mmCIF file of C-alpha atoms in Angstrom:
data_model
loop_
_atom_site.group_PDB
_atom_site.id
_atom_site.type_symbol
_atom_site.label_atom_id
_atom_site.label_comp_id
_atom_site.label_asym_id
_atom_site.label_seq_id
_atom_site.Cartn_x
_atom_site.Cartn_y
_atom_site.Cartn_z
ATOM 1 C CA MET A 2 9.980 -14.515 0.949
ATOM 2 C CA ARG A 3 10.788 -17.457 3.343
ATOM 3 C CA SER A 4 12.307 -14.259 5.451
ATOM 4 C CA THR A 5 8.790 -12.909 5.879
ATOM 5 C CA VAL A 6 7.074 -16.008 6.796
ATOM 6 C CA ILE A 7 9.627 -16.753 9.303
ATOM 7 C CA ILE A 8 9.339 -13.267 10.751
ATOM 8 C CA GLN A 9 5.724 -12.713 10.496
ATOM 9 C CA PHE A 10 5.042 -16.485 12.542
ATOM 10 C CA LEU A 11 7.191 -15.078 15.320
ATOM 11 C CA PHE A 12 5.798 -12.262 15.756
ATOM 12 C CA ALA A 13 2.143 -14.099 16.168
ATOM 13 C CA ILE A 14 3.868 -16.327 18.856
ATOM 14 C CA MET A 15 5.163 -13.376 20.172
ATOM 15 C CA THR A 16 1.949 -11.521 20.401
ATOM 16 C CA VAL A 17 -0.172 -14.059 22.310
ATOM 17 C CA HIS A 18 2.345 -14.427 25.040
ATOM 18 C CA ALA A 19 2.936 -10.556 25.359
ATOM 19 C CA SER A 20 -0.856 -9.644 25.737
ATOM 20 C CA ALA A 21 -1.040 -10.290 30.072
ATOM 21 C CA GLN A 22 2.719 -8.916 29.641
ATOM 22 C CA VAL A 23 4.312 -5.198 31.533
ATOM 23 C CA PRO A 24 4.325 -2.321 29.191
ATOM 24 C CA GLN A 25 7.853 -2.772 28.327
ATOM 25 C CA THR A 26 6.545 -6.145 26.689
ATOM 26 C CA ARG A 27 3.988 -4.255 24.399
ATOM 27 C CA ASP A 28 6.858 -1.516 23.629
ATOM 28 C CA PHE A 29 9.143 -4.459 22.030
ATOM 29 C CA MET A 30 6.358 -6.152 20.089
ATOM 30 C CA LYS A 31 5.361 -2.966 18.850
ATOM 31 C CA GLN A 32 9.102 -2.691 17.767
ATOM 32 C CA ILE A 33 9.042 -6.084 16.173
ATOM 33 C CA GLY A 34 6.122 -4.986 14.648
ATOM 34 C CA ASP A 35 7.315 -1.712 13.403
ATOM 35 C CA SER A 36 10.584 -3.698 11.965
ATOM 36 C CA PHE A 37 8.065 -6.014 9.894
ATOM 37 C CA ASN A 38 6.067 -3.142 8.667
ATOM 38 C CA GLU A 39 8.911 -1.209 6.815
ATOM 39 C CA LEU A 40 9.642 -4.817 5.069
ATOM 40 C CA GLU A 41 6.712 -4.556 3.785
ATOM 41 C CA GLY A 42 7.036 -1.287 2.291
ATOM 42 C CA ASN A 43 5.277 1.540 5.213
ATOM 43 C CA LEU A 44 6.571 2.967 7.969
ATOM 44 C CA THR A 45 5.239 3.461 11.346
ATOM 45 C CA LEU A 46 4.167 5.917 13.362
ATOM 46 C CA TYR A 47 2.428 6.419 16.792
ATOM 47 C CA PHE A 48 0.921 9.413 18.388
ATOM 48 C CA PHE A 49 0.362 10.130 22.510
ATOM 49 C CA ASN A 50 -1.285 11.987 25.037
ATOM 50 C CA ALA A 51 1.710 13.659 26.511
ATOM 51 C CA LEU A 52 -0.171 14.560 29.568
ATOM 52 C CA ASN A 53 -0.869 10.448 30.513
ATOM 53 C CA GLY A 54 0.947 8.721 27.842
ATOM 54 C CA GLU A 55 -2.641 6.986 26.629
ATOM 55 C CA PRO A 56 -2.333 6.414 22.832
ATOM 56 C CA ILE A 57 -4.817 9.417 21.140
ATOM 57 C CA GLN A 58 -7.543 6.833 18.621
ATOM 58 C CA ASN A 59 -9.060 8.864 15.878
ATOM 59 C CA GLY A 60 -6.807 10.959 15.162
ATOM 60 C CA VAL A 61 -6.685 12.109 11.603
ATOM 61 C CA VAL A 62 -3.107 12.870 9.852
ATOM 62 C CA GLN A 63 -2.217 14.884 6.936
ATOM 63 C CA MET A 64 0.924 13.796 5.683
ATOM 64 C CA LEU A 65 1.463 16.942 2.397
ATOM 65 C CA ASP A 66 1.814 14.774 -1.152
ATOM 66 C CA ILE A 67 1.585 11.179 1.306
ATOM 67 C CA GLY A 68 -1.599 11.126 2.169
ATOM 68 C CA GLN A 69 -4.630 11.395 4.765
ATOM 69 C CA PHE A 70 -4.929 8.629 7.959
ATOM 70 C CA GLU A 71 -6.813 8.268 10.726
ATOM 71 C CA THR A 72 -4.733 6.893 14.270
ATOM 72 C CA ASP A 73 -6.098 3.326 15.437
ATOM 73 C CA GLU A 74 -6.723 2.351 19.120
ATOM 74 C CA GLU A 75 -2.759 2.129 19.587
ATOM 75 C CA GLY A 76 -2.996 5.356 18.188
ATOM 76 C CA LYS A 77 -0.543 4.192 14.654
ATOM 77 C CA ILE A 78 -0.790 4.965 11.355
ATOM 78 C CA LEU A 79 1.310 3.071 8.839
ATOM 79 C CA PHE A 80 2.241 5.394 5.383
ATOM 80 C CA PRO A 81 4.320 4.529 2.378
ATOM 81 C CA ILE A 82 7.831 4.822 2.494
ATOM 82 C CA PRO A 83 8.203 7.664 0.314
ATOM 83 C CA ASP A 84 10.943 7.634 -2.462
ATOM 84 C CA ASP A 85 13.331 10.080 -0.746
ATOM 85 C CA PRO A 86 15.226 8.765 1.844
ATOM 86 C CA SER A 87 15.688 12.300 3.768
ATOM 87 C CA ALA A 88 12.347 13.915 2.824
ATOM 88 C CA ASN A 89 11.268 16.382 5.012
ATOM 89 C CA ILE A 90 7.404 15.324 4.985
ATOM 90 C CA PRO A 91 4.601 18.475 6.222
ATOM 91 C CA VAL A 92 2.688 17.228 8.893
ATOM 92 C CA GLY A 93 -0.627 18.057 10.337
ATOM 93 C CA PHE A 94 -2.342 16.409 13.134
ATOM 94 C CA ARG A 95 -6.066 17.162 14.520
ATOM 95 C CA ALA A 96 -8.034 15.452 17.318
ATOM 96 C CA ARG A 97 -10.486 16.077 19.539
ATOM 97 C CA GLY A 98 -9.371 17.765 23.255
ATOM 98 C CA PHE A 99 -5.787 17.986 21.396
ATOM 99 C CA VAL A 100 -3.992 20.888 20.390
ATOM 100 C CA ASP A 101 -3.902 21.624 16.496
ATOM 101 C CA THR A 102 -0.254 20.275 15.596
ATOM 102 C CA ASP A 103 2.240 20.806 12.605
ATOM 103 C CA PHE A 104 5.154 19.522 12.091
ATOM 104 C CA THR A 105 7.538 18.131 9.707
ATOM 105 C CA LEU A 106 9.145 14.463 9.618
ATOM 106 C CA GLU A 107 12.276 14.228 8.929
ATOM 107 C CA LEU A 108 13.629 10.647 7.590
ATOM 108 C CA GLU A 109 16.702 9.416 7.415
ATOM 109 C CA ALA A 110 18.212 6.578 5.141
ATOM 110 C CA GLY A 111 14.022 5.827 4.459
ATOM 111 C CA THR A 112 13.464 5.642 8.409
ATOM 112 C CA LEU A 113 12.216 7.518 10.899
ATOM 113 C CA PHE A 114 14.226 9.302 13.701
ATOM 114 C CA LEU A 115 11.609 8.364 16.198
ATOM 115 C CA ASN A 116 8.519 7.032 14.948
ATOM 116 C CA ARG A 117 6.360 8.401 18.281
ATOM 117 C CA PHE A 118 4.945 11.738 18.570
ATOM 118 C CA SER A 119 3.127 12.973 21.664
ATOM 119 C CA VAL A 120 0.809 15.718 21.635
ATOM 120 C CA SER A 121 -0.413 18.529 24.098
ATOM 121 C CA PRO A 122 -4.220 18.274 25.735
ATOM 122 C CA LYS A 123 -5.385 21.692 24.943
ATOM 123 C CA ILE A 124 -4.284 24.480 27.199
ATOM 124 C CA ASP A 125 -4.677 28.194 27.566
ATOM 125 C CA ILE A 126 -2.909 30.324 25.028
ATOM 126 C CA LYS A 127 -0.848 31.969 27.766
ATOM 127 C CA HIS A 128 0.380 28.181 29.116
ATOM 128 C CA VAL A 129 3.706 26.425 28.038
ATOM 129 C CA ARG A 130 3.811 23.139 28.100
ATOM 130 C CA PHE A 131 7.253 21.070 27.450
ATOM 131 C CA VAL A 132 7.032 16.701 26.223
ATOM 132 C CA LEU A 133 9.479 14.605 26.105
ATOM 133 C CA ASP A 134 10.067 11.183 24.062
ATOM 134 C CA TRP A 135 12.449 8.883 23.409
ATOM 135 C CA GLY A 136 14.004 5.486 22.539
ATOM 136 C CA GLU A 137 13.588 2.142 24.771
ATOM 137 C CA LYS A 138 16.821 3.871 26.278
ATOM 138 C CA PRO A 139 18.119 5.106 28.585
ATOM 139 C CA LYS A 140 15.601 3.666 30.755
ATOM 140 C CA ASP A 141 15.537 7.308 32.896
ATOM 141 C CA LEU A 142 15.608 10.799 31.547
ATOM 142 C CA ASP A 143 14.694 13.011 34.034
ATOM 143 C CA ALA A 144 13.007 16.769 32.730
ATOM 144 C CA HIS A 145 14.387 20.042 34.784
ATOM 145 C CA LEU A 146 11.930 23.095 34.863
ATOM 146 C CA VAL A 147 14.477 26.193 36.987
ATOM 147 C CA LYS A 148 12.966 29.471 37.416
ATOM 148 C CA ARG A 149 16.263 30.986 38.290
ATOM 149 C CA GLY A 150 16.444 32.270 42.283
ATOM 150 C CA ASP A 151 12.783 30.777 42.428
ATOM 151 C CA TYR A 152 11.688 27.065 42.165
ATOM 152 C CA HIS A 153 13.120 23.964 40.705
ATOM 153 C CA ILE A 154 10.660 21.242 38.810
ATOM 154 C CA SER A 155 11.570 17.631 38.146
ATOM 155 C CA TYR A 156 10.382 14.723 40.076
ATOM 156 C CA ARG A 157 11.719 15.354 43.251
ATOM 157 C CA ASP A 158 9.648 18.960 43.526
ATOM 158 C CA LYS A 159 6.513 17.541 41.126
ATOM 159 C CA ARG A 160 4.506 20.596 41.717
ATOM 160 C CA LYS A 161 5.333 24.922 42.606
ATOM 161 C CA LEU A 162 2.814 25.865 44.345
ATOM 162 C CA ALA A 163 -0.584 25.193 44.769
ATOM 163 C CA ASP A 164 -2.090 26.683 42.054
ATOM 164 C CA GLY A 165 0.379 24.448 39.604
ATOM 165 C CA THR A 166 2.200 27.342 38.243
ATOM 166 C CA ALA A 167 4.625 25.096 36.870
ATOM 167 C CA GLU A 168 4.228 20.906 37.665
ATOM 168 C CA LEU A 169 5.541 17.783 35.931
ATOM 169 C CA ASP A 170 2.001 16.596 34.833
ATOM 170 C CA ARG A 171 3.809 12.274 34.142
ATOM 171 C CA ASP A 172 7.146 11.276 35.165
ATOM 172 C CA ASP A 173 8.411 8.215 33.044
ATOM 173 C CA THR A 174 11.270 5.997 34.524
ATOM 174 C CA ASN A 175 10.940 3.078 32.181
ATOM 175 C CA GLY A 176 12.259 4.682 28.407
ATOM 176 C CA PHE A 177 10.349 6.584 25.828
ATOM 177 C CA GLY A 178 7.976 8.723 27.722
ATOM 178 C CA PRO A 179 6.478 11.417 27.564
ATOM 179 C CA GLU A 180 7.677 13.415 30.261
ATOM 180 C CA THR A 181 5.722 16.158 30.405
ATOM 181 C CA ILE A 182 6.156 19.561 32.220
ATOM 182 C CA THR A 183 3.368 22.507 32.282
ATOM 183 C CA VAL A 184 4.089 26.678 32.850
ATOM 184 C CA LYS A 185 1.126 28.150 33.886
ATOM 185 C CA LYS A 186 2.622 31.144 34.023
ATOM 186 C CA ILE A 187 5.764 32.565 33.002
ATOM 187 C CA SER A 188 6.979 35.948 34.575
ATOM 188 C CA PRO A 189 8.490 38.399 31.574
ATOM 189 C CA ASP A 190 11.141 39.235 34.122
ATOM 190 C CA ALA A 191 12.417 36.213 34.779
ATOM 191 C CA VAL A 192 14.804 33.545 33.036
ATOM 192 C CA TYR A 193 13.939 30.156 32.704
ATOM 193 C CA ASP A 194 16.470 26.611 32.087
ATOM 194 C CA TYR A 195 14.486 23.743 31.006
ATOM 195 C CA TYR A 196 17.329 20.393 30.171
ATOM 196 C CA ILE A 197 17.384 16.517 30.222
ATOM 197 C CA HIS A 198 19.494 14.713 32.662
ATOM 198 C CA ASP A 199 20.250 11.170 31.900
ATOM 199 C CA TYR A 200 19.977 9.643 35.026
ATOM 200 C CA SER A 201 20.083 6.000 34.205
ATOM 201 C CA ASP A 202 23.975 7.355 33.425
ATOM 202 C CA ARG A 203 24.702 9.676 36.023
ATOM 203 C CA SER A 204 27.514 8.339 37.521
ATOM 204 C CA ASP A 205 28.969 8.517 33.934
ATOM 205 C CA SER A 206 29.205 12.114 32.759
ATOM 206 C CA LYS A 207 30.829 10.986 29.508
ATOM 207 C CA THR A 208 28.143 8.607 28.415
ATOM 208 C CA GLU A 209 26.811 9.066 24.996
ATOM 209 C CA ASN A 210 24.019 7.263 25.852
ATOM 210 C CA LEU A 211 22.314 10.075 25.859
ATOM 211 C CA SER A 212 23.082 11.600 22.963
ATOM 212 C CA LYS A 213 22.040 8.543 21.653
ATOM 213 C CA SER A 214 18.805 8.286 22.858
ATOM 214 C CA ARG A 215 16.565 9.530 20.047
ATOM 215 C CA ALA A 216 15.105 12.469 22.385
ATOM 216 C CA VAL A 217 12.871 14.902 21.347
ATOM 217 C CA VAL A 218 11.176 18.054 22.865
ATOM 218 C CA LYS A 219 8.296 19.724 21.998
ATOM 219 C CA VAL A 220 7.316 22.875 23.414
ATOM 220 C CA PHE A 221 3.422 23.729 23.235
ATOM 221 C CA GLY A 222 2.522 26.929 23.901
ATOM 222 C CA GLU A 223 -0.077 30.529 21.948
ATOM 223 C CA GLY A 224 -2.381 27.190 21.285
ATOM 224 C CA LYS A 225 0.317 25.272 19.023
ATOM 225 C CA LEU A 226 3.561 23.448 18.917
ATOM 226 C CA LEU A 227 6.239 25.958 18.759
ATOM 227 C CA HIS A 228 9.377 23.895 18.621
ATOM 228 C CA ASN A 229 10.482 20.228 17.669
ATOM 229 C CA ILE A 230 14.064 19.989 19.255
ATOM 230 C CA ARG A 231 16.379 16.545 18.419
ATOM 231 C CA VAL A 232 18.375 15.296 20.876
ATOM 232 C CA PRO A 233 22.394 16.514 19.394
ATOM 233 C CA GLN A 234 23.823 13.079 17.950
ATOM 234 C CA ASP A 235 27.317 13.585 18.657
ATOM 235 C CA GLY A 236 27.721 15.021 22.242
ATOM 236 C CA LYS A 237 28.915 13.633 25.652
ATOM 237 C CA GLY A 238 27.535 13.601 28.827
ATOM 238 C CA ASN A 239 24.248 13.591 30.748
ATOM 239 C CA VAL A 240 22.865 16.717 30.841
ATOM 240 C CA TRP A 241 21.278 18.257 27.658
ATOM 241 C CA LYS A 242 20.683 21.768 27.761
ATOM 242 C CA VAL A 243 17.724 22.122 25.451
ATOM 243 C CA LEU A 244 16.816 26.185 25.780
ATOM 244 C CA GLU A 245 15.943 29.321 28.216
ATOM 245 C CA ILE A 246 12.959 31.415 28.041
ATOM 246 C CA ARG A 247 13.771 35.046 28.293
ATOM 247 C CA LYS A 248 11.921 38.118 28.059
ATOM 248 C CA GLY A 249 9.285 35.412 27.859
ATOM 249 C CA LYS A 250 10.842 34.532 25.137
ATOM 250 C CA VAL A 251 11.858 30.847 24.096
ATOM 251 C CA VAL A 252 15.692 30.451 23.299
ATOM 252 C CA LEU A 253 17.133 27.488 21.720
ATOM 253 C CA VAL A 254 20.005 25.735 23.206
ATOM 254 C CA SER A 255 20.758 22.364 22.530
ATOM 255 C CA ASN A 256 23.954 21.206 23.683
ATOM 256 C CA ILE A 257 25.315 18.504 25.570
ATOM 257 C CA THR A 258 27.021 18.958 28.230
ATOM 258 C CA GLN A 259 28.710 16.469 31.742
#
């Protein structure tokens, strides 16, 4: 009880000083608050707009056998920690203007692999959107999409063609994400590569920081969430080859290379 009171006191003091600080400080404060919530028997899950990183307010979250929740001004819900520390919880997320998103929330030792989930605003059924979220470190993970023999979308070249056939919608260099790429036209006879580069550790080809980043890639297409892919946690290297698109179909690869 005494430790809980101390945490509450420190959290209150730090919140006062954080209100005028940079976004990284606010993210740090969220982590402190999330730790406090776990002490109280709750887990925290945040939902963000994949295009601009803003919280999604008033989203409805349905968690099987747990309950229904509504996101607050931080895009946050609190839900009770399940009795099973390795539970797989089916989740449905609904919010006006966003893709209806269904996924499985996987617990590890009673906590979450990553407690943030960026959701795509509604897109044309033919479009494909890749969304990267991760933890506080490394600060700068870069998403790359290569159409072999044609274009390479990344922070170096954010848009290909004036009509935005492929575009880096959001670049993030301060940790957490989202970093988002949208493709409006997938050529059935082309091959695409989507990978993540740990730019923060670009000079260290044997780094383990990428594998420890808690990175998750979401692939939206056909008007829904198609894939929710975790970074391998046992790799050494600064490049995560996530997937390919061949004949218009997503082929999962998910390996880390040097």
